[in-house]
Short mmCIF file of C-alpha atoms and ligand atoms in Angstrom, two decimals:
data_model
loop_
_atom_site.label_atom_id
_atom_site.label_comp_id
_atom_site.label_asym_id
_atom_site.label_seq_id
_atom_site.Cartn_x
_atom_site.Cartn_y
_atom_site.Cartn_z
CA MET Q 1 -86.49 -241.94 -8.44
CA ASN Q 2 -87.00 -239.62 -11.37
CA LYS Q 3 -86.84 -235.90 -10.84
CA THR Q 4 -87.42 -232.93 -13.09
CA VAL Q 5 -84.85 -230.17 -12.77
CA SER Q 6 -83.77 -227.02 -14.50
CA ILE Q 7 -80.22 -225.68 -14.37
CA LEU Q 8 -79.55 -221.96 -14.32
CA GLY Q 9 -75.99 -221.42 -15.52
CA SER Q 10 -75.69 -224.83 -17.19
CA THR Q 11 -72.55 -223.94 -19.19
CA GLY Q 12 -70.48 -223.05 -16.10
CA SER Q 13 -68.34 -225.10 -13.76
CA ILE Q 14 -71.20 -226.04 -11.39
CA GLY Q 15 -73.70 -226.17 -14.27
CA THR Q 16 -71.78 -228.80 -16.26
CA GLN Q 17 -71.12 -230.84 -13.11
CA SER Q 18 -74.84 -230.62 -12.28
CA LEU Q 19 -75.62 -232.00 -15.72
CA ALA Q 20 -73.17 -234.84 -15.09
CA VAL Q 21 -75.13 -235.67 -11.90
CA CYS Q 22 -78.47 -235.48 -13.79
CA ARG Q 23 -77.05 -237.74 -16.51
CA LYS Q 24 -75.94 -240.30 -13.92
CA MET Q 25 -79.14 -240.14 -11.87
CA GLY Q 26 -81.33 -240.27 -15.00
CA TYR Q 27 -83.14 -237.04 -14.13
CA THR Q 28 -85.31 -235.19 -16.64
CA VAL Q 29 -83.84 -231.79 -17.49
CA VAL Q 30 -86.67 -229.41 -18.31
CA ALA Q 31 -84.70 -226.24 -18.90
CA LEU Q 32 -81.20 -224.78 -19.18
CA THR Q 33 -79.91 -221.23 -19.07
CA ALA Q 34 -76.57 -219.50 -19.73
CA HIS Q 35 -75.32 -216.06 -20.67
CA SER Q 36 -73.74 -216.33 -24.11
CA ASN Q 37 -72.13 -219.75 -24.59
CA TRP Q 38 -74.48 -220.98 -27.36
CA LYS Q 39 -72.01 -223.56 -28.61
CA LEU Q 40 -71.99 -225.58 -25.42
CA MET Q 41 -75.71 -224.93 -24.94
CA GLU Q 42 -76.41 -226.47 -28.35
CA GLN Q 43 -74.59 -229.66 -27.30
CA GLN Q 44 -76.48 -229.73 -24.00
CA ILE Q 45 -79.82 -229.30 -25.81
CA ARG Q 46 -79.00 -232.18 -28.17
CA GLU Q 47 -78.12 -234.44 -25.27
CA PHE Q 48 -80.83 -233.54 -22.72
CA SER Q 49 -83.72 -232.32 -24.99
CA PRO Q 50 -84.99 -229.69 -22.51
CA LYS Q 51 -88.34 -228.02 -23.08
CA PHE Q 52 -86.73 -224.56 -22.73
CA ALA Q 53 -83.30 -223.00 -23.05
CA ALA Q 54 -82.52 -219.35 -22.34
CA LEU Q 55 -79.50 -217.16 -23.10
CA THR Q 56 -79.35 -213.70 -21.54
CA ASP Q 57 -77.20 -212.36 -24.41
CA SER Q 58 -79.62 -211.57 -27.23
CA GLN Q 59 -77.13 -212.07 -30.08
CA ALA Q 60 -76.21 -215.51 -28.68
CA ALA Q 61 -79.87 -216.37 -28.21
CA TRP Q 62 -80.54 -215.54 -31.88
CA GLU Q 63 -77.61 -217.74 -32.94
CA LEU Q 64 -78.82 -220.62 -30.78
CA LYS Q 65 -82.35 -220.35 -32.19
CA GLN Q 66 -80.99 -220.90 -35.71
CA ARG Q 67 -78.85 -223.84 -34.58
CA VAL Q 68 -81.55 -225.83 -32.79
CA LYS Q 69 -84.47 -225.24 -35.13
CA ASP Q 70 -84.65 -229.00 -35.76
CA THR Q 71 -85.20 -229.77 -32.02
CA ASP Q 72 -88.29 -229.40 -29.78
CA THR Q 73 -86.53 -226.96 -27.47
CA THR Q 74 -87.96 -223.46 -27.26
CA VAL Q 75 -85.18 -220.86 -27.05
CA LEU Q 76 -85.91 -217.87 -24.77
CA GLU Q 77 -83.97 -214.64 -24.50
CA GLY Q 78 -82.77 -212.29 -21.77
CA MET Q 79 -83.32 -212.32 -18.03
CA GLU Q 80 -87.10 -212.69 -18.71
CA GLY Q 81 -86.26 -216.07 -20.20
CA VAL Q 82 -84.32 -217.11 -17.09
CA LEU Q 83 -87.16 -215.95 -14.84
CA LYS Q 84 -89.72 -217.82 -16.91
CA ILE Q 85 -87.65 -220.98 -16.44
CA SER Q 86 -87.01 -220.53 -12.72
CA SER Q 87 -90.72 -219.97 -12.09
CA TYR Q 88 -91.88 -222.75 -14.45
CA PRO Q 89 -94.21 -224.75 -12.16
CA HIS Q 90 -93.82 -228.28 -13.59
CA GLN Q 91 -90.46 -229.17 -12.03
CA ASP Q 92 -89.11 -230.47 -8.74
CA THR Q 93 -85.90 -228.46 -8.33
CA VAL Q 94 -84.20 -225.45 -9.81
CA ILE Q 95 -80.40 -225.64 -9.59
CA ASN Q 96 -79.09 -222.14 -9.35
CA ALA Q 97 -75.50 -222.15 -10.64
CA LEU Q 98 -75.50 -218.59 -11.92
CA MET Q 99 -72.59 -216.35 -11.17
CA GLY Q 100 -73.07 -213.27 -8.98
CA VAL Q 101 -76.02 -211.26 -7.72
CA ALA Q 102 -77.73 -211.90 -11.09
CA GLY Q 103 -78.86 -215.10 -9.36
CA LEU Q 104 -81.00 -213.32 -6.74
CA LEU Q 105 -84.17 -212.62 -8.73
CA PRO Q 106 -84.29 -216.11 -10.37
CA THR Q 107 -84.00 -217.63 -6.85
CA VAL Q 108 -86.83 -215.45 -5.58
CA LYS Q 109 -89.05 -216.26 -8.56
CA ALA Q 110 -88.36 -219.99 -8.21
CA ILE Q 111 -89.37 -219.98 -4.55
CA GLU Q 112 -92.46 -217.82 -5.20
CA ALA Q 113 -93.55 -220.41 -7.77
CA GLY Q 114 -93.19 -223.14 -5.11
CA ASN Q 115 -90.07 -224.75 -6.61
CA ASN Q 116 -87.31 -226.30 -4.50
CA VAL Q 117 -83.92 -224.67 -5.01
CA ALA Q 118 -80.51 -226.35 -4.93
CA LEU Q 119 -78.25 -223.35 -4.44
CA ALA Q 120 -74.68 -222.88 -5.60
CA ASN Q 121 -75.13 -219.14 -6.19
CA LYS Q 122 -74.00 -217.90 -2.78
CA GLU Q 123 -74.36 -214.25 -3.80
CA THR Q 124 -78.16 -214.77 -3.64
CA LEU Q 125 -77.96 -215.31 0.14
CA VAL Q 126 -75.22 -212.81 0.77
CA ALA Q 127 -77.14 -209.95 -0.88
CA GLY Q 128 -80.73 -210.94 -0.07
CA GLY Q 129 -80.52 -213.64 2.61
CA LYS Q 130 -83.27 -212.19 4.83
CA LEU Q 131 -85.74 -211.96 1.99
CA VAL Q 132 -84.92 -215.35 0.52
CA THR Q 133 -85.04 -217.27 3.81
CA GLU Q 134 -88.35 -215.62 4.80
CA LEU Q 135 -89.78 -216.62 1.43
CA VAL Q 136 -88.55 -220.21 1.81
CA LYS Q 137 -90.43 -220.47 5.12
CA LYS Q 138 -93.57 -218.86 3.73
CA LYS Q 139 -93.67 -221.11 0.68
CA GLY Q 140 -92.54 -224.28 2.47
CA VAL Q 141 -90.00 -225.15 -0.22
CA LEU Q 142 -86.63 -226.78 0.22
CA LEU Q 143 -83.42 -224.76 -0.11
CA THR Q 144 -80.48 -227.16 -0.19
CA PRO Q 145 -76.85 -225.99 -0.31
CA ILE Q 146 -74.43 -226.97 -3.07
CA ASP Q 147 -71.48 -224.96 -1.78
CA SER Q 148 -69.18 -227.70 -0.38
CA GLU Q 149 -68.71 -226.10 3.07
CA HIS Q 150 -72.44 -225.58 3.52
CA SER Q 151 -73.23 -229.06 2.27
CA ALA Q 152 -70.74 -230.34 4.84
CA ILE Q 153 -72.46 -228.38 7.64
CA PHE Q 154 -75.89 -229.48 6.38
CA GLN Q 155 -74.68 -233.10 6.50
CA CYS Q 156 -73.18 -232.70 10.01
CA LEU Q 157 -76.49 -231.31 11.24
CA GLN Q 158 -78.58 -234.27 10.10
CA GLY Q 159 -80.31 -235.91 13.03
CA ASN Q 160 -79.08 -233.30 15.51
CA ASP Q 161 -80.83 -230.54 17.36
CA ILE Q 162 -79.87 -227.16 15.90
CA ASN Q 163 -80.24 -225.63 19.39
CA SER Q 164 -77.36 -227.76 20.68
CA VAL Q 165 -74.93 -226.32 18.13
CA LYS Q 166 -72.11 -224.39 19.77
CA ARG Q 167 -70.50 -223.18 16.55
CA LEU Q 168 -70.09 -223.80 12.84
CA ILE Q 169 -66.50 -224.22 11.70
CA ILE Q 170 -66.03 -223.35 8.03
CA THR Q 171 -62.80 -224.60 6.50
CA ALA Q 172 -60.83 -222.56 3.97
CA SER Q 173 -58.13 -223.88 1.65
CA GLY Q 174 -56.38 -220.53 2.01
CA GLY Q 175 -56.10 -220.18 -1.78
CA PRO Q 176 -52.92 -219.95 -3.82
CA PHE Q 177 -51.40 -217.07 -1.81
CA TYR Q 178 -51.80 -218.38 1.74
CA GLY Q 179 -48.88 -217.25 3.92
CA ARG Q 180 -47.94 -214.25 1.79
CA SER Q 181 -47.63 -210.73 3.17
CA ARG Q 182 -49.45 -207.71 1.78
CA GLU Q 183 -46.25 -206.61 -0.05
CA GLU Q 184 -45.95 -210.02 -1.62
CA LEU Q 185 -49.51 -209.77 -2.93
CA ALA Q 186 -48.86 -206.54 -4.83
CA GLY Q 187 -48.42 -207.03 -8.56
CA ILE Q 188 -50.15 -210.44 -8.73
CA LYS Q 189 -51.54 -210.96 -12.20
CA LYS Q 190 -54.86 -212.59 -13.03
CA GLU Q 191 -53.11 -215.62 -14.52
CA GLN Q 192 -51.55 -216.35 -11.08
CA ALA Q 193 -54.79 -215.70 -9.18
CA LEU Q 194 -56.74 -217.94 -11.53
CA LYS Q 195 -54.77 -221.02 -10.43
CA HIS Q 196 -56.44 -222.63 -7.42
CA PRO Q 197 -54.49 -225.39 -5.63
CA ASN Q 198 -57.40 -227.76 -4.96
CA TRP Q 199 -60.52 -226.86 -6.96
CA SER Q 200 -61.25 -226.10 -10.62
CA MET Q 201 -63.98 -223.41 -10.71
CA GLY Q 202 -65.32 -220.41 -12.64
CA ALA Q 203 -63.12 -217.31 -12.89
CA LYS Q 204 -64.98 -215.09 -10.38
CA ILE Q 205 -65.03 -217.60 -7.53
CA THR Q 206 -61.37 -218.53 -8.21
CA ILE Q 207 -60.36 -214.91 -7.72
CA ASP Q 208 -62.58 -214.69 -4.64
CA SER Q 209 -60.88 -217.78 -3.24
CA SER Q 210 -57.46 -216.19 -3.69
CA THR Q 211 -58.46 -213.03 -1.75
CA LEU Q 212 -60.47 -215.00 0.90
CA MET Q 213 -63.49 -212.93 -0.18
CA ASN Q 214 -65.06 -216.30 -0.98
CA LYS Q 215 -64.74 -217.33 2.66
CA GLY Q 216 -66.29 -214.04 3.71
CA LEU Q 217 -69.24 -214.65 1.39
CA GLU Q 218 -69.50 -218.17 2.77
CA PHE Q 219 -69.60 -216.85 6.33
CA ILE Q 220 -72.67 -214.77 5.46
CA GLU Q 221 -74.16 -217.63 3.43
CA ALA Q 222 -73.88 -219.89 6.51
CA MET Q 223 -75.61 -217.33 8.72
CA TRP Q 224 -78.69 -217.39 6.53
CA LEU Q 225 -78.76 -221.08 5.66
CA PHE Q 226 -78.47 -222.25 9.27
CA SER Q 227 -79.92 -219.19 11.15
CA MET Q 228 -76.64 -218.65 13.03
CA PRO Q 229 -75.40 -215.36 14.48
CA PRO Q 230 -71.88 -214.22 13.45
CA GLU Q 231 -70.50 -215.08 16.93
CA LYS Q 232 -71.26 -218.73 16.34
CA ILE Q 233 -69.30 -219.08 13.10
CA ASP Q 234 -65.52 -219.58 12.87
CA ILE Q 235 -63.18 -219.91 9.92
CA VAL Q 236 -60.10 -222.15 9.94
CA VAL Q 237 -57.54 -222.60 7.18
CA HIS Q 238 -57.31 -226.24 6.25
CA GLN Q 239 -55.07 -226.36 3.19
CA GLN Q 240 -55.76 -229.99 2.21
CA SER Q 241 -59.49 -229.42 1.51
CA ILE Q 242 -60.38 -232.86 2.84
CA ILE Q 243 -62.58 -231.74 5.73
CA HIS Q 244 -65.18 -229.54 4.03
CA SER Q 245 -66.50 -228.00 7.27
CA MET Q 246 -67.54 -228.95 10.81
CA VAL Q 247 -70.17 -228.47 13.46
CA GLU Q 248 -69.25 -228.29 17.15
CA TYR Q 249 -71.97 -229.28 19.62
CA ARG Q 250 -72.38 -228.21 23.22
CA ASP Q 251 -71.32 -231.62 24.55
CA GLY Q 252 -67.88 -231.09 22.98
CA SER Q 253 -68.40 -233.32 19.97
CA VAL Q 254 -67.15 -231.95 16.66
CA MET Q 255 -68.69 -233.53 13.55
CA ALA Q 256 -66.74 -233.18 10.30
CA GLN Q 257 -67.66 -234.09 6.76
CA MET Q 258 -64.74 -235.39 4.71
CA GLY Q 259 -64.26 -236.39 1.09
CA VAL Q 260 -62.21 -235.73 -2.02
CA PRO Q 261 -62.64 -232.16 -3.37
CA ASP Q 262 -65.26 -232.97 -6.03
CA MET Q 263 -68.34 -230.77 -6.38
CA THR Q 264 -70.46 -233.61 -7.81
CA ILE Q 265 -70.72 -234.96 -4.23
CA PRO Q 266 -72.49 -231.90 -2.76
CA ILE Q 267 -74.47 -231.33 -5.95
CA GLN Q 268 -75.81 -234.88 -5.80
CA TYR Q 269 -76.63 -234.63 -2.11
CA ALA Q 270 -78.48 -231.32 -2.64
CA LEU Q 271 -80.70 -233.18 -5.14
CA THR Q 272 -81.14 -236.51 -3.38
CA TRP Q 273 -81.35 -235.41 0.30
CA PRO Q 274 -82.13 -237.17 2.61
CA HIS Q 275 -81.05 -240.17 0.52
CA ARG Q 276 -77.59 -241.11 -0.66
CA TYR Q 277 -76.60 -242.85 -3.89
CA GLU Q 278 -73.48 -244.21 -5.51
CA SER Q 279 -71.22 -241.51 -6.87
CA PRO Q 280 -68.59 -241.57 -9.64
CA ALA Q 281 -66.39 -239.35 -7.47
CA LYS Q 282 -63.06 -240.84 -6.37
CA GLN Q 283 -62.98 -242.56 -3.01
CA LEU Q 284 -61.12 -240.75 -0.26
CA ASP Q 285 -57.82 -242.53 0.35
CA LEU Q 286 -57.26 -241.86 4.04
CA LEU Q 287 -53.75 -243.32 3.97
CA SER Q 288 -52.71 -240.65 1.46
CA CYS Q 289 -53.91 -237.89 3.83
CA THR Q 290 -50.62 -237.80 5.71
CA GLU Q 291 -51.51 -234.58 7.45
CA LEU Q 292 -54.62 -232.51 8.13
CA THR Q 293 -53.65 -229.03 9.33
CA PHE Q 294 -55.69 -226.21 10.82
CA ARG Q 295 -54.58 -222.59 11.12
CA LYS Q 296 -56.02 -219.21 11.91
CA PRO Q 297 -56.76 -217.13 8.80
CA ASP Q 298 -54.64 -214.02 8.32
CA MET Q 299 -57.35 -211.36 8.24
CA GLU Q 300 -54.91 -208.48 8.45
CA THR Q 301 -53.49 -209.38 5.05
CA PHE Q 302 -56.67 -210.81 3.56
CA THR Q 303 -58.89 -207.94 4.68
CA CYS Q 304 -61.83 -209.04 2.50
CA LEU Q 305 -62.61 -211.74 5.04
CA ALA Q 306 -62.58 -209.30 7.97
CA ASP Q 307 -64.72 -206.85 5.97
CA CYS Q 308 -67.33 -209.49 5.19
CA ILE Q 309 -67.54 -210.46 8.84
CA GLU Q 310 -67.93 -206.81 9.76
CA ALA Q 311 -70.67 -206.44 7.09
CA ALA Q 312 -72.37 -209.53 8.54
CA LYS Q 313 -72.34 -208.00 12.00
CA ARG Q 314 -73.73 -204.69 10.76
CA GLY Q 315 -76.42 -206.59 8.86
CA GLY Q 316 -79.06 -204.97 6.62
CA LEU Q 317 -77.68 -203.99 3.21
CA TYR Q 318 -73.97 -204.10 4.20
CA PRO Q 319 -73.41 -207.66 2.96
CA CYS Q 320 -74.98 -206.67 -0.35
CA ILE Q 321 -72.61 -203.67 -0.53
CA VAL Q 322 -69.41 -205.68 0.02
CA ASN Q 323 -70.66 -208.29 -2.44
CA GLY Q 324 -71.51 -205.74 -5.13
CA ALA Q 325 -68.22 -203.86 -4.65
CA ASN Q 326 -66.32 -207.15 -4.95
CA GLU Q 327 -68.18 -208.29 -8.05
CA GLU Q 328 -67.38 -205.02 -9.81
CA ALA Q 329 -63.77 -205.07 -8.66
CA VAL Q 330 -63.23 -208.70 -9.80
CA SER Q 331 -64.73 -207.85 -13.16
CA LEU Q 332 -62.33 -204.89 -13.52
CA PHE Q 333 -59.37 -207.03 -12.36
CA LEU Q 334 -60.22 -209.70 -14.92
CA GLN Q 335 -60.17 -206.99 -17.59
CA ASP Q 336 -56.72 -205.82 -16.36
CA LYS Q 337 -58.19 -202.45 -15.38
CA ILE Q 338 -57.19 -202.60 -11.71
CA GLY Q 339 -54.41 -204.30 -9.71
CA TYR Q 340 -54.68 -207.20 -7.27
CA LEU Q 341 -54.52 -205.11 -4.09
CA ASP Q 342 -57.33 -202.91 -5.46
CA LEU Q 343 -59.65 -205.88 -4.90
CA PHE Q 344 -59.14 -205.48 -1.15
CA THR Q 345 -59.37 -201.66 -1.32
CA ALA Q 346 -62.68 -201.76 -3.21
CA VAL Q 347 -64.39 -203.93 -0.62
CA HIS Q 348 -62.95 -202.05 2.35
CA LYS Q 349 -63.81 -198.59 1.04
CA ALA Q 350 -67.33 -199.60 0.01
CA LEU Q 351 -68.04 -201.06 3.45
CA ASN Q 352 -67.05 -197.79 5.07
CA HIS Q 353 -68.55 -195.40 2.53
CA PHE Q 354 -72.25 -196.15 2.81
CA ASP Q 355 -74.62 -195.42 5.67
CA LEU Q 356 -77.38 -197.95 5.20
CA GLY Q 357 -80.38 -199.46 6.87
CA ASP Q 358 -82.31 -202.67 6.41
CA TYR Q 359 -84.30 -203.85 3.37
CA SER Q 360 -87.51 -205.63 2.62
CA THR Q 361 -87.67 -205.82 -1.18
CA VAL Q 362 -85.53 -207.23 -3.97
CA GLU Q 363 -85.53 -203.79 -5.59
CA GLU Q 364 -83.86 -202.26 -2.51
CA VAL Q 365 -81.18 -204.98 -2.62
CA LEU Q 366 -80.53 -204.50 -6.32
CA GLU Q 367 -80.36 -200.71 -5.87
CA ALA Q 368 -77.72 -201.10 -3.11
CA ASP Q 369 -75.80 -203.48 -5.41
CA ARG Q 370 -75.93 -200.90 -8.22
CA LYS Q 371 -74.65 -198.16 -5.88
CA ALA Q 372 -71.76 -200.33 -4.66
CA ARG Q 373 -70.69 -201.06 -8.27
CA GLU Q 374 -70.93 -197.44 -9.26
CA PHE Q 375 -68.85 -196.46 -6.22
CA VAL Q 376 -66.09 -198.88 -7.23
CA ARG Q 377 -66.09 -197.65 -10.83
CA GLU Q 378 -65.81 -194.10 -9.52
CA ILE Q 379 -62.80 -194.87 -7.34
CA PHE Q 380 -60.82 -196.64 -10.04
CA CYS Q 381 -62.09 -195.57 -13.46
CA LYS Q 382 -62.20 -191.78 -13.25
P1 NDP U 401 -69.04 -220.03 -13.98
O1 NDP U 401 -68.52 -218.71 -14.30
O2 NDP U 401 -68.26 -221.23 -14.36
O3 NDP U 401 -70.49 -220.22 -14.64
C1 NDP U 401 -71.49 -219.22 -14.51
C2 NDP U 401 -72.73 -219.63 -15.32
O4 NDP U 401 -73.69 -218.56 -15.25
C3 NDP U 401 -72.46 -219.83 -16.81
O5 NDP U 401 -73.43 -220.72 -17.33
C4 NDP U 401 -72.67 -218.43 -17.38
O6 NDP U 401 -73.04 -218.45 -18.77
C5 NDP U 401 -73.84 -217.94 -16.53
N1 NDP U 401 -73.85 -216.50 -16.30
C6 NDP U 401 -72.79 -215.73 -15.95
N2 NDP U 401 -73.17 -214.46 -15.79
C7 NDP U 401 -74.52 -214.42 -16.02
C8 NDP U 401 -75.49 -213.38 -16.02
N3 NDP U 401 -75.18 -212.11 -15.74
N4 NDP U 401 -76.77 -213.69 -16.32
C9 NDP U 401 -77.09 -214.96 -16.60
N5 NDP U 401 -76.23 -215.97 -16.65
C10 NDP U 401 -74.94 -215.72 -16.34
O7 NDP U 401 -69.34 -220.06 -12.40
P2 NDP U 401 -69.26 -221.26 -11.39
O8 NDP U 401 -69.99 -222.44 -11.90
O9 NDP U 401 -67.88 -221.42 -10.91
O10 NDP U 401 -70.06 -220.64 -10.14
C11 NDP U 401 -71.47 -220.48 -10.15
C12 NDP U 401 -71.92 -220.17 -8.72
O11 NDP U 401 -71.62 -221.27 -7.88
C13 NDP U 401 -71.23 -218.95 -8.11
O12 NDP U 401 -72.12 -218.28 -7.28
C14 NDP U 401 -70.11 -219.58 -7.26
O13 NDP U 401 -69.73 -218.79 -6.17
C15 NDP U 401 -70.82 -220.87 -6.79
N6 NDP U 401 -69.92 -221.96 -6.45
C16 NDP U 401 -69.06 -222.48 -7.36
C17 NDP U 401 -68.20 -223.54 -7.04
C18 NDP U 401 -67.34 -224.14 -8.10
O14 NDP U 401 -66.66 -225.16 -7.80
N7 NDP U 401 -67.27 -223.64 -9.30
C19 NDP U 401 -68.16 -224.06 -5.68
C20 NDP U 401 -69.13 -223.50 -4.79
C21 NDP U 401 -69.95 -222.48 -5.15
P3 NDP U 401 -71.88 -218.35 -19.94
O15 NDP U 401 -71.10 -219.64 -19.85
O16 NDP U 401 -72.66 -218.25 -21.19
O17 NDP U 401 -71.06 -217.17 -19.61
MG1 MG U 402 -67.24 -223.19 -1.02
#
């Protein structure tokens, strides 16, 4: 079945794997967006001939325009270009593989235009989950998860009554520093934190995985995707990353989704649901899985996870605050401006600094995000 899709963040880790799925499924790619990587974007334009391409960096957009003059692709510029693409009506699905809260407005515009969204950009739901899920219901569009844990839960829920769910069990690989004490985390350099044991991903999510912030963001993402209260979500460390998450039902059955750690599997399912097709991903060799282990996460050392759960319980703008503080802190860490332990400090201090209520508009969410970032810069960059 042919499908028309656009990919926001096509030059990134999820973006390139989404294009691999589109290539394999023979989908029509109507539009692509990225921030500044015009070189890779040029190659993607030449292969997929999209109607539109947008780069948010204006210098890069200018460069790309010169390079693809001989093609039929119209090059757009800035966030307006991304929003034009996400709200373009003649498409089936917008894949949101942008990094960070920058993905929120494009998600909102896509849904408002009546487009289905396949969502990798978890920050969209963490910061603005209430708004986004209300809009999904109002517009009657499909919001399918790409994040592997959420795809696993989505798969384990198929054919079951959501009211008979006892709890969602999100698995965590534990990241490269699982088992270390706080003292042992001090002095970690970005080169060490950028090495994930099981997954190859963009820089920001790799850092988030090492601090367990990623698991905290996923906790909040799960609340919104599956309308679950925090008490019904648990996290277990499963270092092998073979079980991608589980659902426990009230009759005592626990359903798990297993597979090799390969994001093309959840990306494909998000686009083909409820159908399944052949995948080029490796087959899971059960005999090589000599052990599957499950442990309690160490939230005293990896405080980002505890802080996200606390933000989830407080609700309102708190998840947006911890997310914004973390995004700013990760950016500073990647620029060698702060140390590894400062990542934990930033999130913890931001959570406890603000006195906030609820929100009803995107503007309120983005304003809270801006305040959280400013707060983090003030702590570390004075
Ligand atoms: P990458 O950093 O690899 O890619 C991000 C993409 O977004 C790139 O195309 C980048 O363009 C573009 N981009 C970055 N910042 C902006 C901005 N401010 N405005 C517009 N475009 C921007 O990220 P990942 O692919 O790893 O992750 C994307 C999302 O998917 C994240 O939310 C992440 O948490 C989630 N995710 C990722 C997984 C993975 O395996 N990678 C797994 C599960 C979820 P350019 O290349 O030009 O900079
Ligand atoms: Mg994940």
